[in-house]
Structure formats: structure tokens, C-alpha cells
Tab-separated table of C-alpha atoms in Angstrom:
chain	number	residue	atom	x	y	z
A	1	MET	CA	122.461	49.707	162.187
A	2	ALA	CA	120.196	46.697	162.594
A	3	GLN	CA	117.185	49.003	162.789
A	4	ASN	CA	117.598	49.778	159.118
A	5	ALA	CA	115.905	46.544	158.282
A	6	ILE	CA	112.637	48.027	159.520
A	7	THR	CA	112.610	51.064	157.238
A	8	PRO	CA	113.354	50.557	153.562
A	9	TYR	CA	113.858	54.248	152.791
A	10	GLN	CA	117.233	55.966	152.953
A	11	TYR	CA	117.195	58.628	150.239
A	12	VAL	CA	114.807	61.566	150.253
A	13	VAL	CA	114.780	63.733	147.156
A	14	LEU	CA	112.760	66.965	147.206
A	15	GLY	CA	111.947	69.125	144.211
A	16	GLY	CA	110.281	72.509	144.137
A	17	SER	CA	110.010	75.813	142.388
A	18	ALA	CA	108.040	78.983	143.135
A	19	GLY	CA	106.664	78.830	146.672
A	20	SER	CA	108.705	75.814	147.788
A	21	LEU	CA	111.477	77.488	149.763
A	22	GLU	CA	109.344	78.225	152.837
A	23	VAL	CA	108.116	74.604	152.895
A	24	ILE	CA	111.686	73.330	152.731
A	25	LEU	CA	112.929	75.692	155.449
A	26	ASN	CA	110.129	74.608	157.785
A	27	LEU	CA	110.841	70.972	156.993
A	28	VAL	CA	114.598	70.961	157.600
A	29	GLU	CA	114.086	72.734	160.902
A	30	ARG	CA	112.071	69.794	162.153
A	31	LEU	CA	114.316	66.967	160.964
A	32	PRO	CA	116.363	65.219	163.669
A	33	GLU	CA	120.154	65.206	163.608
A	34	HIS	CA	120.404	61.447	163.163
A	35	LEU	CA	118.092	60.641	160.352
A	36	ASN	CA	119.967	57.724	158.778
A	37	ALA	CA	119.096	59.192	155.441
A	38	VAL	CA	120.486	61.318	152.642
A	39	ILE	CA	118.427	64.392	151.742
A	40	ILE	CA	118.768	65.800	148.224
A	41	ILE	CA	117.084	69.090	147.334
A	42	VAL	CA	116.563	70.517	143.849
A	43	ILE	CA	115.044	73.997	143.779
A	44	HIS	CA	114.733	76.108	140.667
A	45	ARG	CA	116.856	79.144	141.356
A	46	LYS	CA	118.579	82.055	139.761
A	47	ASN	CA	122.265	81.651	139.085
A	48	ASP	CA	123.200	83.106	142.493
A	49	LYS	CA	126.804	82.232	143.004
A	50	ASP	CA	126.846	83.458	146.594
A	51	SER	CA	125.249	80.281	147.937
A	52	ILE	CA	122.519	82.207	149.760
A	53	LEU	CA	120.282	79.154	149.639
A	54	GLN	CA	122.857	77.014	151.407
A	55	GLU	CA	123.159	79.561	154.227
A	56	LEU	CA	119.393	79.897	154.555
A	57	ILE	CA	118.983	76.150	154.964
A	58	ALA	CA	122.050	75.672	157.164
A	59	ASN	CA	120.702	78.287	159.583
A	60	ARG	CA	117.544	76.260	160.078
A	61	THR	CA	118.825	72.703	160.545
A	62	ARG	CA	121.156	70.570	162.655
A	63	LEU	CA	122.051	68.408	159.663
A	64	SER	CA	125.095	69.399	157.658
A	65	VAL	CA	124.307	71.157	154.395
A	66	ARG	CA	126.389	71.069	151.232
A	67	GLU	CA	125.974	72.469	147.742
A	68	VAL	CA	127.259	69.596	145.613
A	69	GLU	CA	130.598	69.866	143.821
A	70	ASP	CA	131.807	67.513	141.089
A	71	LYS	CA	132.156	63.860	142.265
A	72	ASP	CA	131.331	64.609	145.902
A	73	PRO	CA	130.804	61.460	148.020
A	74	ILE	CA	127.206	60.749	149.092
A	75	GLN	CA	127.057	60.781	152.894
A	76	PHE	CA	124.253	60.074	155.329
A	77	ASN	CA	122.752	62.680	157.675
A	78	THR	CA	123.586	65.362	155.145
A	79	ILE	CA	121.395	67.702	153.094
A	80	TYR	CA	122.690	68.164	149.554
A	81	LEU	CA	121.652	71.014	147.274
A	82	ALA	CA	121.783	70.975	143.494
A	83	PRO	CA	124.098	73.877	142.542
A	84	PRO	CA	122.795	76.671	140.320
A	85	ASP	CA	123.321	76.182	136.576
A	86	TYR	CA	124.080	72.417	136.817
A	87	HIS	CA	121.993	69.277	136.665
A	88	LEU	CA	122.630	67.029	139.660
A	89	LEU	CA	123.116	63.323	138.880
A	90	ILE	CA	123.927	60.186	140.863
A	91	GLU	CA	127.086	58.736	139.324
A	92	ASN	CA	126.882	55.514	141.372
A	93	LYS	CA	125.895	54.511	144.922
A	94	GLU	CA	128.868	56.418	146.342
A	95	LEU	CA	129.230	59.558	144.203
A	96	PHE	CA	127.337	62.525	142.820
A	97	SER	CA	128.157	63.976	139.416
A	98	LEU	CA	127.211	67.212	137.679
A	99	ASP	CA	126.206	68.021	134.150
A	100	SER	CA	125.793	71.428	132.505
A	101	SER	CA	123.877	70.158	129.479
A	102	GLU	CA	120.748	71.699	127.958
A	103	LYS	CA	118.006	73.019	130.244
A	104	ILE	CA	115.006	70.757	130.817
A	105	HIS	CA	111.644	72.520	131.272
A	106	TYR	CA	113.613	75.798	131.030
A	107	SER	CA	115.472	74.721	134.149
A	108	ARG	CA	119.009	73.836	135.159
A	109	PRO	CA	119.053	72.258	137.694
A	110	SER	CA	116.062	70.247	136.527
A	111	ILE	CA	114.035	68.229	139.033
A	112	ASP	CA	113.222	65.515	136.465
A	113	VAL	CA	116.925	64.903	135.809
A	114	THR	CA	117.772	64.345	139.476
A	115	PHE	CA	114.589	62.351	140.241
A	116	GLU	CA	115.241	59.992	137.309
A	117	SER	CA	118.879	59.528	138.266
A	118	VAL	CA	118.055	58.849	141.932
A	119	ALA	CA	115.342	56.379	140.863
A	120	GLU	CA	117.759	54.506	138.625
A	121	VAL	CA	120.504	54.106	141.217
A	122	PHE	CA	118.578	53.834	144.511
A	123	GLY	CA	115.245	52.366	143.351
A	124	LYS	CA	113.126	51.145	146.252
A	125	SER	CA	114.968	53.086	148.949
A	126	VAL	CA	113.873	56.465	147.550
A	127	ILE	CA	111.208	58.855	148.804
A	128	GLY	CA	110.414	61.481	146.186
A	129	VAL	CA	108.634	64.704	147.196
A	130	LEU	CA	107.328	67.311	144.748
A	131	LEU	CA	106.422	70.713	146.158
A	132	SER	CA	104.910	74.005	145.065
A	133	GLY	CA	105.830	75.403	141.651
A	134	ALA	CA	104.611	76.891	138.390
A	135	ASN	CA	106.405	74.453	136.076
A	136	ALA	CA	105.835	70.884	134.845
A	137	ASP	CA	109.361	69.855	135.846
A	138	GLY	CA	109.437	66.974	138.352
A	139	ALA	CA	106.196	65.209	137.406
A	140	ALA	CA	107.862	62.742	135.011
A	141	GLY	CA	110.697	62.204	137.473
A	142	LEU	CA	108.288	61.442	140.307
A	143	ALA	CA	106.516	58.906	138.077
A	144	GLN	CA	109.905	57.284	137.450
A	145	ILE	CA	110.554	57.038	141.192
A	146	LYS	CA	107.190	55.301	141.567
A	147	ARG	CA	107.934	52.851	138.737
A	148	SER	CA	111.293	52.019	140.316
A	149	GLY	CA	109.583	51.038	143.558
A	150	GLY	CA	110.110	54.236	145.536
A	151	TYR	CA	107.592	56.134	147.675
A	152	THR	CA	106.084	59.267	146.141
A	153	ILE	CA	104.619	62.328	147.832
A	154	ALA	CA	103.065	65.430	146.301
A	155	GLN	CA	102.403	68.550	148.318
A	156	ASN	CA	98.657	69.055	148.636
A	157	PRO	CA	98.000	71.567	145.839
A	158	ALA	CA	95.465	73.288	148.120
A	159	THR	CA	98.272	74.162	150.563
A	160	ALA	CA	100.812	75.030	147.850
A	161	GLU	CA	101.554	78.644	147.057
A	162	VAL	CA	101.555	77.598	143.385
A	163	ALA	CA	99.496	74.436	142.824
A	164	TYR	CA	100.593	73.673	139.253
A	165	MET	CA	103.675	71.530	139.881
A	166	PRO	CA	102.287	69.084	142.469
A	167	GLN	CA	99.010	68.934	140.517
A	168	GLN	CA	100.912	67.854	137.387
A	169	ALA	CA	102.462	65.006	139.382
A	170	ILE	CA	99.100	63.930	140.781
A	171	ASN	CA	97.600	63.956	137.279
A	172	LEU	CA	100.453	61.923	135.844
A	173	THR	CA	100.968	59.300	138.515
A	174	GLU	CA	99.149	57.714	141.400
A	175	VAL	CA	101.297	59.147	144.195
A	176	ASN	CA	101.516	57.288	147.491
A	177	ASP	CA	100.555	60.297	149.551
A	178	ILE	CA	99.313	63.881	149.213
A	179	VAL	CA	100.564	65.883	152.156
A	180	ASN	CA	99.859	69.327	153.594
A	181	ALA	CA	102.948	71.524	153.837
A	182	ASP	CA	102.965	71.590	157.651
A	183	GLU	CA	102.639	67.799	157.921
A	184	LEU	CA	105.563	66.928	155.675
A	185	ALA	CA	108.184	66.652	158.436
A	186	ASP	CA	106.049	64.219	160.447
A	187	VAL	CA	105.273	62.101	157.396
A	188	LEU	CA	108.962	61.838	156.501
A	189	LYS	CA	109.934	61.001	160.092
A	190	GLN	CA	107.317	58.252	160.093
A	191	LEU	CA	108.783	56.786	156.936
A	192	LEU	CA	112.452	57.169	157.849
A	193	ILE	CA	112.704	56.460	161.535
A	194	PRO	CA	112.011	52.871	162.517
A	195	HIS	CA	109.245	52.577	165.083
A	196	ILE	CA	109.205	50.173	167.940
A	197	SER	CA	106.455	47.717	167.226
B	1	MET	CA	116.985	54.268	129.659
B	2	ILE	CA	119.741	52.280	127.986
B	3	ARG	CA	121.349	49.545	130.039
B	4	GLU	CA	124.934	49.411	131.268
B	5	GLU	CA	125.825	46.575	128.859
B	6	GLU	CA	124.439	48.526	125.912
B	7	LEU	CA	126.495	51.576	126.819
B	8	ASP	CA	129.597	49.377	127.078
B	9	LEU	CA	128.860	47.921	123.665
B	10	LEU	CA	128.543	51.379	122.106
B	11	LEU	CA	131.690	52.730	123.768
B	12	ASN	CA	133.659	49.702	122.684
B	13	GLU	CA	132.518	50.141	119.102
B	14	LEU	CA	133.404	53.854	119.097
B	15	TYR	CA	136.872	53.037	120.340
B	16	GLN	CA	137.630	49.990	118.196
B	17	ARG	CA	136.215	51.361	114.976
B	18	TYR	CA	136.862	55.091	115.213
B	19	GLY	CA	139.441	55.608	117.965
B	20	TYR	CA	137.197	57.790	120.153
B	21	ASP	CA	137.702	56.729	123.760
B	22	PHE	CA	134.732	57.568	126.023
B	23	THR	CA	135.338	54.699	128.442
B	24	ASN	CA	136.465	56.972	131.290
B	25	TYR	CA	133.667	59.484	130.860
B	26	ALA	CA	131.280	59.825	133.820
B	27	ARG	CA	128.557	57.247	133.222
B	28	ALA	CA	125.453	59.007	134.530
B	29	SER	CA	125.837	61.946	132.188
B	30	LEU	CA	126.919	59.819	129.220
B	31	LYS	CA	123.841	57.622	129.578
B	32	ARG	CA	121.632	60.690	129.443
B	33	ARG	CA	123.423	61.805	126.272
B	34	VAL	CA	122.777	58.452	124.581
B	35	ASN	CA	119.121	58.517	125.649
B	36	ARG	CA	118.803	62.032	124.294
B	37	LEU	CA	120.340	60.898	121.007
B	38	LEU	CA	117.813	58.060	120.745
B	39	THR	CA	115.049	60.643	121.086
B	40	ILE	CA	116.340	63.418	118.823
B	41	ASP	CA	117.365	61.034	116.024
B	42	ARG	CA	114.157	59.017	116.482
B	43	PHE	CA	115.704	55.600	116.968
B	44	THR	CA	113.115	53.146	118.222
B	45	SER	CA	115.683	51.031	120.041
B	46	PHE	CA	119.309	50.921	121.070
B	47	ALA	CA	119.898	48.185	118.465
B	48	GLU	CA	118.903	50.593	115.713
B	49	LEU	CA	121.382	53.224	116.894
B	50	PHE	CA	124.077	50.595	117.219
B	51	TYR	CA	123.495	49.375	113.667
B	52	ARG	CA	123.823	52.936	112.361
B	53	VAL	CA	127.081	53.454	114.240
B	54	LYS	CA	128.503	50.209	112.841
B	55	HIS	CA	127.504	50.795	109.246
B	56	ASP	CA	127.468	54.555	108.670
B	57	PRO	CA	130.838	56.287	109.235
B	58	ASP	CA	129.273	59.624	108.224
B	59	TYR	CA	127.088	59.483	111.301
B	60	LEU	CA	130.125	59.637	113.593
B	61	THR	CA	130.651	63.426	113.584
B	62	HIS	CA	127.078	64.028	114.618
B	63	LEU	CA	127.229	61.266	117.215
B	64	VAL	CA	130.351	62.625	118.913
B	65	GLU	CA	128.910	66.131	118.829
B	66	GLU	CA	125.742	64.957	120.582
B	67	LEU	CA	127.497	62.702	123.113
B	68	THR	CA	129.560	65.623	124.319
B	69	VAL	CA	127.947	68.639	125.955
B	70	ASN	CA	128.384	71.857	124.019
B	71	VAL	CA	126.749	74.345	126.348
B	72	THR	CA	128.804	77.485	126.967
B	73	GLU	CA	128.308	81.245	127.197
B	74	MET	CA	130.268	84.486	127.118
B	75	PHE	CA	131.596	85.655	130.487
B	76	ARG	CA	129.931	82.691	132.229
B	77	ASP	CA	130.409	83.299	135.979
B	78	PRO	CA	131.190	87.016	135.650
B	79	ALA	CA	132.923	87.130	139.048
B	80	LEU	CA	135.554	84.750	137.710
B	81	PHE	CA	136.267	87.006	134.739
B	82	LYS	CA	136.469	89.965	137.096
B	83	ALA	CA	139.124	88.099	139.101
B	84	ILE	CA	141.007	87.341	135.881
B	85	ARG	CA	140.916	91.031	134.930
B	86	GLU	CA	142.123	92.161	138.314
B	87	GLN	CA	144.514	89.443	139.425
B	88	VAL	CA	145.669	87.362	136.473
B	89	LEU	CA	146.049	89.876	133.633
B	90	PRO	CA	148.471	92.130	135.569
B	91	VAL	CA	150.748	89.070	135.953
B	92	LEU	CA	150.428	88.068	132.308
B	93	ALA	CA	151.191	91.663	131.286
B	94	THR	CA	154.772	91.251	132.509
B	95	HIS	CA	155.455	88.598	129.827
B	96	PRO	CA	156.732	89.644	126.392
B	97	PHE	CA	154.402	87.106	124.800
B	98	ILE	CA	151.208	85.536	126.197
B	99	ARG	CA	149.993	82.042	125.308
B	100	ILE	CA	146.571	80.896	126.521
B	101	TRP	CA	144.936	77.492	125.980
B	102	HIS	CA	141.156	77.015	126.052
B	103	ALA	CA	140.917	73.224	126.335
B	104	GLY	CA	137.536	71.748	125.402
B	105	CYS	CA	136.319	75.199	124.337
B	106	SER	CA	133.248	74.010	122.417
B	107	THR	CA	131.784	76.795	120.247
B	108	GLY	CA	134.265	79.364	121.553
B	109	GLU	CA	132.207	81.871	123.564
B	110	GLU	CA	134.828	81.820	126.311
B	111	VAL	CA	137.695	82.331	123.869
B	112	TYR	CA	136.060	85.520	122.555
B	113	SER	CA	135.374	86.665	126.130
B	114	MET	CA	139.058	86.300	126.923
B	115	ALA	CA	140.109	88.089	123.729
B	116	ILE	CA	137.909	91.033	124.735
B	117	LEU	CA	139.460	91.080	128.197
B	118	LEU	CA	142.967	91.053	126.702
B	119	GLU	CA	142.144	93.901	124.337
B	120	GLU	CA	140.730	96.010	127.152
B	121	ALA	CA	143.961	95.430	129.100
B	122	ASN	CA	145.909	96.405	125.979
B	123	LEU	CA	147.468	92.914	125.789
B	124	LEU	CA	145.763	91.351	122.782
B	125	HIS	CA	148.506	92.456	120.366
B	126	LYS	CA	151.044	90.209	122.134
B	127	SER	CA	148.704	87.280	122.878
B	128	LEU	CA	147.776	84.026	121.180
B	129	LEU	CA	144.676	82.082	122.188
B	130	TYR	CA	144.722	78.366	121.379
B	131	ALA	CA	141.180	77.061	121.101
B	132	THR	CA	140.799	73.275	121.018
B	133	ASP	CA	137.942	70.787	121.180
B	134	LEU	CA	137.473	67.193	120.087
B	135	ASN	CA	134.514	68.120	117.852
B	136	PRO	CA	135.717	69.338	114.439
B	137	SER	CA	132.326	70.866	113.667
B	138	VAL	CA	131.841	73.042	116.752
B	139	ILE	CA	135.222	74.729	116.514
B	140	GLU	CA	134.456	75.793	112.945
B	141	ASN	CA	132.160	78.297	114.587
B	142	ILE	CA	135.101	79.997	116.275
B	143	LYS	CA	136.650	80.867	112.934
B	144	LYS	CA	133.399	82.460	111.811
B	145	GLY	CA	132.952	84.509	114.976
B	146	LEU	CA	129.173	84.187	114.731
B	147	PHE	CA	127.028	83.862	117.840
B	148	PRO	CA	123.230	83.968	118.225
B	149	LEU	CA	122.002	87.529	118.561
B	150	SER	CA	119.339	86.316	121.012
B	151	GLN	CA	122.089	85.639	123.585
B	152	MET	CA	123.635	89.115	123.464
B	153	LYS	CA	121.448	90.660	126.150
B	154	GLN	CA	122.588	87.997	128.636
B	155	TYR	CA	126.235	88.250	127.512
B	156	SER	CA	126.116	92.028	127.787
B	157	GLU	CA	124.902	91.725	131.388
B	158	ASN	CA	127.635	89.187	132.145
B	159	TYR	CA	130.213	91.480	130.542
B	160	ILE	CA	129.209	94.428	132.711
B	161	LEU	CA	129.251	92.258	135.858
B	162	SER	CA	132.751	91.118	134.898
B	163	GLY	CA	133.900	94.736	135.124
B	164	GLY	CA	133.456	95.668	131.456
B	165	LYS	CA	133.079	99.409	130.911
B	166	LYS	CA	132.333	99.606	127.194
B	167	GLU	CA	129.203	99.214	125.154
B	168	PHE	CA	129.222	95.438	124.566
B	169	SER	CA	127.535	95.853	121.187
B	170	SER	CA	130.589	97.774	119.953
B	171	TYR	CA	132.376	94.410	119.624
B	172	TYR	CA	130.047	92.935	117.026
B	173	MET	CA	128.012	93.721	113.925
B	174	THR	CA	124.436	92.519	113.654
B	175	ARG	CA	123.776	90.204	110.716
B	176	TYR	CA	120.198	88.996	110.671
B	177	GLU	CA	119.902	86.780	113.761
B	178	TRP	CA	123.649	86.637	114.323
B	179	ALA	CA	126.230	88.754	116.092
B	180	LYS	CA	129.444	88.784	114.050
B	181	PHE	CA	132.448	89.543	116.247
B	182	ASP	CA	135.230	91.612	114.767
B	183	ASP	CA	137.964	89.735	112.863
B	184	ARG	CA	140.723	91.320	114.945
B	185	PHE	CA	139.848	88.795	117.695
B	186	LYS	CA	139.932	85.802	115.376
B	187	SER	CA	143.341	86.847	114.074
B	188	LYS	CA	144.783	86.107	117.526
B	189	MET	CA	143.238	82.620	117.776
B	190	ILE	CA	144.642	79.269	116.729
B	191	VAL	CA	141.825	76.771	116.327
B	192	ALA	CA	142.456	73.011	116.231
B	193	THR	CA	140.954	69.671	117.188
B	194	HIS	CA	142.500	68.128	120.285
B	195	ASN	CA	141.189	65.201	122.286
B	196	LEU	CA	142.125	65.486	125.960
B	197	VAL	CA	141.776	61.720	126.348
B	198	SER	CA	144.227	60.684	123.665
B	199	ASP	CA	146.288	63.685	122.477
B	200	ARG	CA	149.392	65.050	124.119
B	201	SER	CA	150.765	68.333	125.321
B	202	PHE	CA	151.654	70.554	122.341
B	203	ASN	CA	152.971	73.805	123.816
B	204	GLU	CA	153.679	75.665	127.035
B	205	PHE	CA	151.177	78.215	128.291
B	206	GLN	CA	150.843	80.835	131.007
B	207	LEU	CA	147.110	80.309	131.356
B	208	ILE	CA	144.916	77.255	130.719
B	209	PHE	CA	141.114	77.324	130.763
B	210	CYS	CA	139.252	74.042	131.109
B	211	ARG	CA	135.813	74.788	132.478
B	212	ASN	CA	132.968	72.301	132.797
B	213	VAL	CA	134.862	69.623	130.918
B	214	LEU	CA	136.298	67.608	133.827
B	215	ILE	CA	132.786	67.086	135.258
B	216	TYR	CA	132.190	64.665	132.367
B	217	PHE	CA	135.231	62.529	133.265
B	218	ASP	CA	135.744	59.953	136.011
B	219	LYS	CA	138.441	60.627	138.600
B	220	GLU	CA	141.084	58.559	136.829
B	221	LEU	CA	140.681	60.496	133.587
B	222	GLN	CA	140.489	63.797	135.481
B	223	ASP	CA	143.867	63.033	137.005
B	224	LYS	CA	145.353	62.164	133.640
B	225	VAL	CA	144.057	65.369	132.040
B	226	LEU	CA	145.242	67.540	134.927
B	227	THR	CA	148.707	66.004	134.538
B	228	LEU	CA	148.552	66.920	130.842
B	229	PHE	CA	147.777	70.508	131.851
B	230	ASP	CA	150.586	70.481	134.401
B	231	ASN	CA	152.980	69.423	131.628
B	232	SER	CA	151.657	72.239	129.445
B	233	LEU	CA	151.860	75.059	131.977
B	234	GLU	CA	154.816	77.297	132.849
B	235	ARG	CA	155.834	77.656	136.458
B	236	LEU	CA	153.703	80.439	138.042
B	237	GLY	CA	151.122	79.915	135.309
B	238	PHE	CA	147.376	79.647	136.006
B	239	ILE	CA	144.722	76.933	135.589
B	240	VAL	CA	141.046	77.956	135.539
B	241	LEU	CA	138.328	75.321	136.158
B	242	GLY	CA	134.513	75.363	136.261
B	243	SER	CA	132.687	76.721	139.297
B	244	LYS	CA	132.014	73.243	140.765
B	245	GLU	CA	135.309	71.622	139.760
B	246	ASN	CA	138.351	71.263	141.949
B	247	LEU	CA	141.947	70.096	141.692
B	248	ARG	CA	142.306	69.727	145.458
B	249	PHE	CA	142.107	65.920	145.428
B	250	SER	CA	144.089	65.378	142.223
B	251	GLY	CA	147.643	64.118	141.773
B	252	ILE	CA	148.969	67.601	140.930
B	253	ALA	CA	147.371	69.375	143.923
B	254	ASP	CA	150.652	69.709	145.852
B	255	SER	CA	152.197	71.946	143.216
B	256	TYR	CA	149.266	74.374	143.058
B	257	ALA	CA	147.770	77.090	145.247
B	258	GLN	CA	144.216	78.333	144.831
B	259	MET	CA	143.784	82.096	144.506
B	260	GLU	CA	142.572	83.725	147.708
B	261	ASN	CA	139.368	85.095	146.210
B	262	LYS	CA	137.693	81.634	146.248
B	263	GLU	CA	137.335	81.646	142.460
B	264	LYS	CA	138.387	78.437	140.721
B	265	ILE	CA	141.823	79.727	139.705
B	266	TRP	CA	144.999	77.873	140.709
B	267	ARG	CA	148.612	78.991	140.335
B	268	LYS	CA	151.470	76.606	139.672
B	269	MET	CA	153.956	77.186	142.471
B	270	ARG	CA	156.627	74.659	141.485
């Protein structure tokens, strides 16, 4: 689409831990069906094989939702979830890959791992968002997204159920924006959908 | 982060000098492994690592061990082991002799899990478990039967979820910080190095496990390895893959049917 020239961002990667699920559910509900973007979500979770998270999110959005399997193609207008007990990586511009190596920050999936991988492959077209959580995971990854030319957002710690995770990111890197939970959908739409000037 | 050209240089050296072929490994994960190696072995640059690889053959074992992922657990994905208990073992029981291959088994937690399952189904006496991995050092652990005691609480929970009815601790003796599993399991295991990239089929099996190994390969190598398994599996035998792996899009897919329970178990139909 020619409109793409107006907005540089095509990949949104969201990370969160304790207290982030509600924010994500409210966000996906408000995203339009044709977003011209890929949404990647990494939430710290128990090893629940029943894909409850996928159902929860799918019930709230018009976008298609998929828990990533090995070497899945990366498709637009789709929400991808990091599967439990695997790190989610970007193999190349077309494919995901998975890795069950050591936990990072006591977590697998780790937010840092996915953020760093997305930053390396998609650079300037990435929006990284770090939400509520009680863990330092994600802060280094968000800094990497910033260094690679992407746009970085931290949830306003004052509106986060657990302020620690977004606060770590704010301390570590000069994020582009600090956003209240209920404003996140509008901010992302602003960044992703080209406006008529 | 190391650059693409540096990774190519390293892989080429490993192949030319030592015969280890990592060229068809998935790049994203492999890059992370090399970066991790730079950190844990305190190399200040890629050049320093490369020099070590070129000039110190003794470093190779450690290098290969760290480039590959050796994370495994007992009864990982308990629902899968429950399905094996209920749907696969009754089929295997009809054979006079049972041969199982754990390909890329790492430190062997899964091999011991399977041995326990076989014993509980009263099949261990007529079974042989072949445990192979490309790392000579990690499979040494299988012969010892020693696993960290700190993991036993988790493994015991997994075991119960897999349908286990016994006291899990009855299978091992506590030795300081280790759990030593009984030698009767080890006596049914054949442990050997085998590289899925370069070594060939060496026997015919009724059941092949290869879980969370294919995720580290690109599609071309995945196809090659699945063909190797196909050549090593009896008709009506079973292949078990990791919970996010699939043989649906591979070259051997037409000959296989996935079990109806949605677990990652396929049966060779022809």
C-alpha cells in the first residue's frame, strides 16, 4: 500500500509480566482489523499447555491470534504470542523461530530475548512497549530497540499494577513515550495508521 | 551481537577443521549461543574466540557443548507422557522386543522418564533405549544416572501429572545434592554419540523421540533429519516431537498420521 510510506512502523512488540494481561486485553479489543502491522506479545506465564491465553485474547479482538510454532511465517494483521517455555526469536524477515535455551531473568519466554531479536531484524520499523511487571526483564531489550532506531513506549508506572518493570526501562533508557494504560490503543493507532495531512 | 560474516567464518572453521557442520542450524538461535559463549568465556571480541578455535583443539568439546542447547527435564509436557502411557505403550507391548531411539537426548532426563514408564507397564525387561547426542560429554551423564536433587520436586509433579501412581522418590537414592537413579534403568540403555547432521541410520525402531532439537535447524535440515527418522522407523512405528514442532509441512508428511489427542505424536502409516 502506498500509504505505508507515511508511517515507518510495522512491527509492534509488547512485553509484560504481573498486571499486564488486563492492559493487553483492553488494547487488542480496540485495535482495528486492518492495522498493516504485526503484533508480537511476550507475557511471562506459567507453562499452561491449554493455550488459555490465546483464547482470552482471541475473544477480545478481530485480528487473528496465533501462538507461534517453530518456523511459522510472519504475517501482517496478526497477533502472535510467545509460547510457554520457549524463547521467541525472529529467524529472518519472513520467519519466526523458537529456542528452549536457559531462562533469562528467571523467564522463558523472556521479553529481552524477543525485543533484541526484533530490534536486530526489523530495526527502525519497530515499536516496543513494556508494560506492568515485577521483573527486570524487557528493560535491556527496550534499550536495544531504541538503539536500533525503533520507537519505545513504557507504561506509566503510576498506572501499572506493578510499577517495577516499566520503571526499570525508564531508568535505563530515554523512552520515546510514557503512556497511561487506557491511552495505549490510541497512541499505537496514531503511530501505525497513516493520517491524512 | 556478532555479525553474519563472523558467524559464517566460525561455522566454516568448525566444519573445515573439525567436521562439525552447523551451517544449516537456525541462525537466530545460533547467534545467541555464540554471544553467550563470548560472555561466559570472557572473550573481549569475536576475533579472540576465533583465534582460540583455530589454535586450541581442546576447546572444541566445550564449544560444541555451549553452541548446542542442553536444556531438558523429566516428563517435560506431562500430558504427552500420559498419551504415551495410554496410547503408545499398549501398541509397543504387542512386540516381542521394543527398540526406542532418543535422538539428541542431551543429558538423558527423557530417556530415564521413558524407562520408568516402560517399567510401570511391565515392558522394560524386553526394551532397549538408544540414547544419542552429538556432545560426548553430556551423554556421559546418562551412564551415571545422576540428576540434580533440586529438580526432583518439579519432576515428581510432572511424573504425577503424567499418570504416575508411585512415590517418585522410590526410583532414586539421594547422594548429597544428587539423585542417583537405579542401575536397572541404565542396564537397558545404549548410549552413543550420533550427529543428526552427518551420521546415518543405524537401526530400526518402533518409537523415536526427537523433542526440541528440530527447532534449532532450518527447514532443509529438518527435512533431511525427518527422512533419516523415516528410514529408521518400522511401519506403524511412532515419532514424537517437541510441543511446538510439526512434521506437517515436511517431505515425509504423507506417510504419517498425527494421533487424535493433539499431542505431537505421529504414526507411520506406510
